mmCIF file of C-alpha atoms in Angstrom:
data_model
loop_
_atom_site.group_PDB
_atom_site.id
_atom_site.type_symbol
_atom_site.label_atom_id
_atom_site.label_comp_id
_atom_site.label_asym_id
_atom_site.label_seq_id
_atom_site.Cartn_x
_atom_site.Cartn_y
_atom_site.Cartn_z
ATOM 1 C CA MET A 1 -49.613 -40.355 -99.072
ATOM 2 C CA LYS A 2 -51.636 -42.229 -96.691
ATOM 3 C CA LYS A 3 -48.951 -42.456 -94.376
ATOM 4 C CA LEU A 4 -48.205 -38.644 -94.113
ATOM 5 C CA ILE A 5 -52.019 -37.936 -93.562
ATOM 6 C CA ARG A 6 -51.736 -40.229 -90.772
ATOM 7 C CA ILE A 7 -48.643 -38.507 -89.558
ATOM 8 C CA VAL A 8 -50.195 -34.581 -89.727
ATOM 9 C CA SER A 9 -53.611 -36.072 -87.973
ATOM 10 C CA VAL A 10 -51.237 -37.476 -85.258
ATOM 11 C CA ILE A 11 -49.617 -34.618 -84.650
ATOM 12 C CA THR A 12 -52.402 -32.320 -84.823
ATOM 13 C CA LEU A 13 -54.351 -34.422 -82.447
ATOM 14 C CA THR A 14 -51.341 -34.494 -80.112
ATOM 15 C CA SER A 15 -50.992 -30.173 -80.382
ATOM 16 C CA GLY A 16 -54.880 -30.206 -79.531
ATOM 17 C CA LEU A 17 -54.240 -32.325 -76.402
ATOM 18 C CA LEU A 18 -51.359 -30.582 -75.052
ATOM 19 C CA ASN A 19 -53.160 -27.037 -75.307
ATOM 20 C CA ALA A 20 -56.446 -28.242 -73.930
ATOM 21 C CA GLY A 21 -54.132 -29.644 -71.206
ATOM 22 C CA CYS A 22 -52.593 -26.191 -70.761
ATOM 23 C CA ALA A 23 -55.775 -24.658 -70.799
ATOM 24 C CA GLN A 24 -57.181 -26.791 -68.211
ATOM 25 C CA GLN A 25 -54.018 -26.145 -66.119
ATOM 26 C CA SER A 26 -54.365 -22.618 -66.404
ATOM 27 C CA THR A 27 -57.885 -22.400 -65.075
ATOM 28 C CA GLN A 28 -57.000 -24.164 -62.513
ATOM 29 C CA LYS A 29 -54.448 -21.622 -61.528
ATOM 30 C CA GLU A 30 -56.751 -18.929 -62.091
ATOM 31 C CA ARG A 31 -58.883 -20.683 -59.580
ATOM 32 C CA ASP A 32 -56.612 -21.388 -56.995
ATOM 33 C CA GLU A 33 -55.499 -17.360 -57.318
ATOM 34 C CA MET A 34 -59.414 -16.624 -56.884
ATOM 35 C CA ASP A 35 -59.597 -18.969 -53.930
ATOM 36 C CA ARG A 36 -56.847 -17.453 -52.264
ATOM 37 C CA ARG A 37 -57.348 -13.990 -52.763
ATOM 38 C CA LYS A 38 -61.055 -14.713 -51.359
ATOM 39 C CA LEU A 39 -59.656 -16.318 -48.378
ATOM 40 C CA SER A 40 -57.127 -13.281 -48.078
ATOM 41 C CA GLN A 41 -60.145 -10.878 -48.111
ATOM 42 C CA GLN A 42 -62.506 -12.873 -46.125
ATOM 43 C CA VAL A 43 -59.471 -12.614 -43.176
ATOM 44 C CA ASP A 44 -59.268 -8.904 -43.945
ATOM 45 C CA ASP A 45 -62.814 -8.404 -43.453
ATOM 46 C CA GLU A 46 -63.029 -10.211 -40.021
ATOM 47 C CA VAL A 47 -60.096 -8.656 -38.683
ATOM 48 C CA MET A 48 -61.373 -5.376 -39.468
ATOM 49 C CA VAL A 49 -64.800 -5.859 -37.977
ATOM 50 C CA GLY A 50 -62.702 -7.230 -34.641
ATOM 51 C CA ARG A 51 -60.560 -4.403 -34.767
ATOM 52 C CA GLN A 52 -63.412 -1.937 -34.368
ATOM 53 C CA ILE A 53 -65.447 -4.208 -32.120
ATOM 54 C CA ALA A 54 -62.377 -4.360 -29.703
ATOM 55 C CA ALA A 55 -62.029 -0.707 -29.914
ATOM 56 C CA ARG A 56 -65.735 -0.106 -28.703
ATOM 57 C CA LEU A 57 -65.090 -3.020 -25.925
ATOM 58 C CA LEU A 58 -61.878 -1.008 -24.696
ATOM 59 C CA GLY A 59 -64.206 2.505 -24.948
ATOM 60 C CA HIS A 60 -66.771 0.660 -22.738
ATOM 61 C CA PHE A 61 -64.536 -0.948 -19.929
ATOM 62 C CA GLY A 62 -61.155 0.891 -20.015
ATOM 63 C CA ALA A 63 -57.877 -0.880 -20.329
ATOM 64 C CA TYR A 64 -56.240 -2.118 -17.263
ATOM 65 C CA GLU A 65 -52.353 -0.465 -17.845
ATOM 66 C CA SER A 66 -51.137 -0.782 -14.142
ATOM 67 C CA SER A 67 -49.364 -3.911 -14.725
ATOM 68 C CA PRO A 68 -47.252 -4.244 -17.916
ATOM 69 C CA GLN A 69 -45.997 -7.817 -16.640
ATOM 70 C CA ALA A 70 -49.423 -8.909 -16.339
ATOM 71 C CA LEU A 71 -50.238 -8.100 -19.517
ATOM 72 C CA ALA A 72 -47.165 -9.595 -21.198
ATOM 73 C CA TYR A 73 -47.592 -12.800 -19.086
ATOM 74 C CA VAL A 74 -51.445 -12.784 -20.571
ATOM 75 C CA ASN A 75 -49.926 -12.395 -24.179
ATOM 76 C CA LEU A 76 -47.206 -15.167 -23.418
ATOM 77 C CA VAL A 77 -49.960 -17.842 -22.247
ATOM 78 C CA GLY A 78 -52.177 -16.744 -24.938
ATOM 79 C CA GLN A 79 -49.947 -17.234 -28.027
ATOM 80 C CA VAL A 80 -48.965 -20.646 -26.746
ATOM 81 C CA ILE A 81 -53.012 -21.650 -26.888
ATOM 82 C CA ALA A 82 -53.320 -19.706 -30.162
ATOM 83 C CA SER A 83 -50.761 -21.894 -31.893
ATOM 84 C CA GLN A 84 -53.114 -24.728 -31.337
ATOM 85 C CA SER A 85 -55.903 -23.246 -32.724
ATOM 86 C CA GLY A 86 -55.361 -24.268 -36.500
ATOM 87 C CA ARG A 87 -55.784 -20.536 -37.909
ATOM 88 C CA PRO A 88 -52.025 -19.377 -38.547
ATOM 89 C CA GLU A 89 -53.752 -16.469 -40.684
ATOM 90 C CA LEU A 90 -54.621 -14.682 -37.625
ATOM 91 C CA GLN A 91 -52.445 -12.726 -35.503
ATOM 92 C CA PHE A 92 -53.656 -13.025 -32.019
ATOM 93 C CA ARG A 93 -53.924 -10.208 -29.768
ATOM 94 C CA PHE A 94 -54.610 -10.468 -25.850
ATOM 95 C CA GLY A 95 -55.615 -7.246 -23.424
ATOM 96 C CA ILE A 96 -56.780 -6.878 -20.035
ATOM 97 C CA LEU A 97 -60.001 -4.992 -19.214
ATOM 98 C CA ASN A 98 -60.029 -2.647 -16.444
ATOM 99 C CA VAL A 99 -63.216 -4.062 -14.691
ATOM 100 C CA ASP A 100 -63.837 -6.249 -11.503
ATOM 101 C CA ALA A 101 -66.529 -8.749 -13.209
ATOM 102 C CA ILE A 102 -64.919 -12.010 -13.793
ATOM 103 C CA ASN A 103 -65.227 -12.461 -17.546
ATOM 104 C CA ALA A 104 -63.425 -12.799 -20.772
ATOM 105 C CA TYR A 105 -64.272 -11.864 -24.246
ATOM 106 C CA ALA A 106 -63.450 -12.949 -27.922
ATOM 107 C CA CYS A 107 -63.812 -10.292 -30.892
ATOM 108 C CA PRO A 108 -63.448 -11.783 -34.428
ATOM 109 C CA GLY A 109 -59.946 -11.856 -35.983
ATOM 110 C CA GLY A 110 -58.316 -12.454 -32.899
ATOM 111 C CA PHE A 111 -58.761 -9.991 -30.414
ATOM 112 C CA ILE A 112 -59.334 -11.476 -27.006
ATOM 113 C CA PHE A 113 -59.609 -9.760 -23.851
ATOM 114 C CA VAL A 114 -59.948 -10.840 -19.939
ATOM 115 C CA THR A 115 -60.964 -9.010 -16.946
ATOM 116 C CA LYS A 116 -58.914 -7.923 -14.347
ATOM 117 C CA GLY A 117 -61.555 -9.803 -12.034
ATOM 118 C CA LEU A 118 -60.813 -13.196 -14.195
ATOM 119 C CA LEU A 119 -57.112 -12.649 -13.564
ATOM 120 C CA LYS A 120 -57.667 -12.246 -9.544
ATOM 121 C CA THR A 121 -59.651 -15.588 -9.843
ATOM 122 C CA VAL A 122 -57.573 -17.758 -11.689
ATOM 123 C CA LYS A 123 -55.376 -19.753 -9.274
ATOM 124 C CA SER A 124 -52.795 -21.388 -11.921
ATOM 125 C CA GLU A 125 -51.402 -20.611 -15.287
ATOM 126 C CA ALA A 126 -53.388 -23.581 -16.432
ATOM 127 C CA GLU A 127 -56.552 -22.198 -15.433
ATOM 128 C CA LEU A 128 -55.653 -19.033 -17.050
ATOM 129 C CA ALA A 129 -54.697 -20.787 -20.308
ATOM 130 C CA ALA A 130 -58.188 -22.593 -20.215
ATOM 131 C CA ALA A 131 -60.131 -19.400 -20.149
ATOM 132 C CA LEU A 132 -58.175 -18.151 -23.025
ATOM 133 C CA ALA A 133 -58.418 -21.597 -24.909
ATOM 134 C CA HIS A 134 -62.232 -21.183 -24.436
ATOM 135 C CA GLU A 135 -62.006 -17.453 -26.238
ATOM 136 C CA VAL A 136 -59.592 -18.617 -28.932
ATOM 137 C CA ALA A 137 -62.197 -21.379 -29.762
ATOM 138 C CA HIS A 138 -64.897 -18.924 -30.509
ATOM 139 C CA VAL A 139 -62.553 -16.889 -32.823
ATOM 140 C CA ASN A 140 -61.313 -20.174 -34.426
ATOM 141 C CA GLU A 141 -64.780 -21.370 -35.255
ATOM 142 C CA LYS A 142 -66.070 -17.415 -36.123
ATOM 143 C CA HIS A 143 -68.887 -18.039 -33.624
ATOM 144 C CA MET A 144 -69.707 -14.199 -33.409
ATOM 145 C CA TYR A 145 -68.690 -13.184 -37.184
ATOM 146 C CA ASN A 146 -70.885 -15.824 -38.737
ATOM 147 C CA GLU A 147 -73.615 -14.257 -36.835
ATOM 148 C CA ILE A 148 -73.110 -10.768 -37.535
ATOM 149 C CA ALA A 149 -71.950 -10.999 -40.901
ATOM 150 C CA PRO A 150 -74.467 -9.976 -43.411
ATOM 151 C CA GLU A 151 -76.073 -13.059 -45.482
ATOM 152 C CA LYS A 152 -75.122 -12.208 -49.207
ATOM 153 C CA GLU A 153 -74.392 -14.897 -51.710
ATOM 154 C CA MET A 154 -72.406 -13.584 -54.646
ATOM 155 C CA THR A 155 -72.808 -15.315 -58.089
ATOM 156 C CA SER A 156 -69.307 -16.312 -59.610
ATOM 157 C CA SER A 157 -69.130 -12.908 -62.006
ATOM 158 C CA GLU A 158 -69.853 -10.891 -58.825
ATOM 159 C CA THR A 159 -66.978 -12.630 -56.819
ATOM 160 C CA LEU A 160 -64.647 -12.320 -59.727
ATOM 161 C CA VAL A 161 -65.305 -8.269 -60.019
ATOM 162 C CA ARG A 162 -64.693 -7.971 -56.489
ATOM 163 C CA LEU A 163 -61.536 -10.032 -56.719
ATOM 164 C CA MET A 164 -60.179 -8.224 -59.728
ATOM 165 C CA SER A 165 -60.953 -4.711 -58.101
ATOM 166 C CA ARG A 166 -57.775 -5.792 -55.588
ATOM 167 C CA GLY A 167 -60.292 -7.749 -53.182
ATOM 168 C CA LYS A 168 -62.132 -4.788 -51.717
ATOM 169 C CA SER A 169 -64.397 -5.516 -48.978
ATOM 170 C CA ASP A 170 -68.193 -5.672 -49.725
ATOM 171 C CA ILE A 171 -68.929 -5.395 -45.787
ATOM 172 C CA GLY A 172 -69.121 -0.980 -46.448
ATOM 173 C CA GLY A 173 -72.164 0.121 -44.909
ATOM 174 C CA ASN A 174 -72.799 -2.815 -42.906
ATOM 175 C CA LEU A 175 -69.634 -2.107 -40.744
ATOM 176 C CA ALA A 176 -71.502 0.072 -38.025
ATOM 177 C CA THR A 177 -74.257 -2.564 -37.824
ATOM 178 C CA MET A 178 -71.875 -5.211 -37.673
ATOM 179 C CA VAL A 179 -70.093 -3.747 -34.712
ATOM 180 C CA ASP A 180 -73.171 -2.864 -33.093
ATOM 181 C CA GLY A 181 -74.233 -6.480 -33.078
ATOM 182 C CA GLY A 182 -71.042 -7.420 -31.886
ATOM 183 C CA MET A 183 -71.345 -5.706 -28.786
ATOM 184 C CA LYS A 184 -74.882 -6.885 -28.081
ATOM 185 C CA MET A 185 -73.421 -10.345 -28.433
ATOM 186 C CA LEU A 186 -70.491 -9.500 -25.921
ATOM 187 C CA LEU A 187 -72.879 -7.671 -23.187
ATOM 188 C CA GLU A 188 -76.411 -8.579 -23.536
ATOM 189 C CA LYS A 189 -77.342 -11.421 -26.048
ATOM 190 C CA GLY A 190 -74.284 -13.622 -25.707
ATOM 191 C CA LEU A 191 -73.344 -16.316 -28.118
ATOM 192 C CA GLY A 192 -75.846 -18.920 -27.036
ATOM 193 C CA PRO A 193 -75.390 -22.231 -25.406
ATOM 194 C CA GLU A 194 -74.394 -24.424 -28.130
ATOM 195 C CA ARG A 195 -71.590 -22.211 -29.395
ATOM 196 C CA GLU A 196 -70.624 -21.486 -25.403
ATOM 197 C CA GLN A 197 -70.485 -25.474 -24.984
ATOM 198 C CA ALA A 198 -68.843 -25.968 -27.875
ATOM 199 C CA GLY A 199 -65.855 -23.238 -26.756
ATOM 200 C CA ASP A 200 -65.653 -25.404 -23.487
ATOM 201 C CA ARG A 201 -65.050 -28.676 -25.386
ATOM 202 C CA ALA A 202 -62.492 -27.056 -27.774
ATOM 203 C CA GLY A 203 -61.004 -25.132 -24.958
ATOM 204 C CA VAL A 204 -60.307 -28.220 -22.834
ATOM 205 C CA LEU A 205 -58.448 -29.533 -26.299
ATOM 206 C CA TYR A 206 -56.376 -26.775 -27.098
ATOM 207 C CA ALA A 207 -55.384 -26.545 -23.595
ATOM 208 C CA ALA A 208 -54.504 -30.319 -23.405
ATOM 209 C CA ALA A 209 -52.724 -30.184 -26.622
ATOM 210 C CA ALA A 210 -50.524 -27.246 -25.214
ATOM 211 C CA GLY A 211 -49.694 -29.594 -22.364
ATOM 212 C CA TYR A 212 -51.673 -27.923 -19.925
ATOM 213 C CA ASP A 213 -54.055 -29.814 -17.415
ATOM 214 C CA PRO A 214 -57.396 -30.751 -19.351
ATOM 215 C CA LEU A 215 -59.343 -30.332 -15.886
ATOM 216 C CA ALA A 216 -58.746 -26.666 -15.752
ATOM 217 C CA LEU A 217 -61.124 -25.227 -17.321
ATOM 218 C CA ARG A 218 -63.661 -27.068 -15.281
ATOM 219 C CA ASP A 219 -61.928 -26.332 -11.990
ATOM 220 C CA LEU A 220 -62.306 -22.537 -12.921
ATOM 221 C CA VAL A 221 -65.893 -22.768 -13.939
ATOM 222 C CA LYS A 222 -66.787 -24.667 -10.439
ATOM 223 C CA ARG A 223 -65.113 -21.904 -8.868
ATOM 224 C CA MET A 224 -66.776 -19.099 -10.687
ATOM 225 C CA GLU A 225 -70.119 -20.575 -9.836
ATOM 226 C CA GLY A 226 -69.674 -19.176 -6.250
ATOM 227 C CA GLU A 227 -68.320 -15.775 -7.055
ATOM 228 C CA ALA A 228 -70.062 -12.818 -6.631
ATOM 229 C CA HIS A 229 -68.870 -11.071 -9.503
ATOM 230 C CA THR A 230 -70.402 -12.972 -12.063
ATOM 231 C CA PRO A 231 -73.743 -11.423 -13.151
ATOM 232 C CA ASN A 232 -72.918 -10.679 -16.855
ATOM 233 C CA ILE A 233 -71.444 -14.111 -17.687
ATOM 234 C CA GLY A 234 -75.012 -15.520 -16.315
ATOM 235 C CA LYS A 235 -76.717 -13.117 -18.383
ATOM 236 C CA THR A 236 -74.495 -14.405 -21.803
ATOM 237 C CA HIS A 237 -73.571 -18.050 -21.064
ATOM 238 C CA PRO A 238 -75.238 -21.288 -19.992
ATOM 239 C CA PRO A 239 -75.969 -21.757 -16.275
ATOM 240 C CA PHE A 240 -72.862 -22.865 -14.336
ATOM 241 C CA GLY A 241 -73.938 -26.382 -13.595
ATOM 242 C CA GLU A 242 -75.100 -26.924 -17.020
ATOM 243 C CA ARG A 243 -71.513 -26.187 -18.320
ATOM 244 C CA ILE A 244 -69.774 -28.185 -15.382
ATOM 245 C CA ALA A 245 -71.950 -31.496 -15.906
ATOM 246 C CA GLN A 246 -71.252 -31.047 -20.038
ATOM 247 C CA LEU A 247 -67.369 -30.468 -19.246
ATOM 248 C CA ASP A 248 -67.516 -33.785 -16.423
ATOM 249 C CA LYS A 249 -69.372 -35.669 -19.579
ATOM 250 C CA PHE A 250 -66.608 -34.238 -22.003
ATOM 251 C CA ILE A 251 -63.371 -35.018 -20.273
ATOM 252 C CA ALA A 252 -64.760 -38.262 -19.264
ATOM 253 C CA ASP A 253 -65.782 -39.405 -22.806
ATOM 254 C CA ASN A 254 -62.209 -38.026 -23.701
ATOM 255 C CA GLY A 255 -60.294 -40.338 -20.830
ATOM 256 C CA PHE A 256 -58.824 -37.006 -19.442
ATOM 257 C CA SER A 257 -57.102 -37.189 -16.395
ATOM 258 C CA LYS A 258 -55.123 -34.035 -14.131
ATOM 259 C CA SER A 259 -52.151 -33.393 -15.805
ATOM 260 C CA THR A 260 -49.352 -33.093 -13.450
ATOM 261 C CA LYS A 261 -47.357 -30.325 -15.486
ATOM 262 C CA ALA A 262 -50.115 -27.917 -14.386
ATOM 263 C CA GLY A 263 -48.380 -27.618 -11.268
ATOM 264 C CA SER A 264 -44.773 -27.838 -12.270
ATOM 265 C CA ALA A 265 -42.314 -25.311 -10.340
ATOM 266 C CA VAL A 266 -41.623 -23.118 -13.382
ATOM 267 C CA LEU A 267 -45.468 -22.288 -14.209
ATOM 268 C CA ASN A 268 -46.203 -21.419 -10.558
ATOM 269 C CA LYS A 269 -43.180 -19.341 -10.479
ATOM 270 C CA ARG A 270 -44.028 -17.361 -13.335
ATOM 271 C CA PHE A 271 -47.721 -17.112 -12.840
ATOM 272 C CA ASN A 272 -46.956 -15.815 -8.849
ATOM 273 C CA GLU A 273 -44.534 -13.184 -10.252
ATOM 274 C CA ALA A 274 -46.854 -11.700 -13.035
ATOM 275 C CA LEU A 275 -50.353 -12.316 -11.265
ATOM 276 C CA ARG A 276 -49.585 -12.453 -7.624
ATOM 277 C CA SER A 277 -47.293 -9.774 -7.042
ATOM 278 C CA GLY A 278 -49.472 -7.214 -5.575
ATOM 279 C CA LYS A 279 -49.982 -4.995 -8.864
ATOM 280 C CA LEU A 280 -53.385 -6.270 -9.698
#
């Protein structure tokens, strides 16, 4: 009898442990699914805001549409750089703005623009890649989005309700304010010296990882320092001399040297065909 009681007790204990284990496993799966859906909605929000800012930016400057070849080329180089960003959940898009001022802009969610003036200024594919890498870095680090996003801490129950309602965005009435804030940062306020220098550093790393000359961004910034069509950059970025000094230090600290690949015949040929064929 005692033996039977012990057997029943063991079976009951084992069953309880198994049930507890299954419950814990189920709870972990639910948490993982909640995290996945939360991340998915955050990305959707970021892309939605970025798309609206990109539309406003295009409306402000106008799109450069005279050279489909140049647009295809910018996207080709941009996608190579974007593959190094570490954000595969984003579909990066690149466009050209019809303005002679030398500049580039990054909107949340992967919408990136270069100006016609910048394309006339770059001297190689490596320099174009470096400029795009700087902007990709802003997107990757959410430099603008984190600044304009509404500060709202949700409780776990609020998060659950939101996710169970098929992940509806809580941006809602904040969208217009966020878009206005994004445009102000792009055209007037800037992202701030720390974020711009972080963009420079990450830009060097992304370009180098893609096989481009790691010194190309430094060369481009140095050339821009002497150009007349850079008033907006002076308003929204750190002084050129400061950027160059920081880039020199970063390049030296990381042991980068000029890449021979940057001058390869293939890269030079497609650069010249796309941007130096007289259509810009």
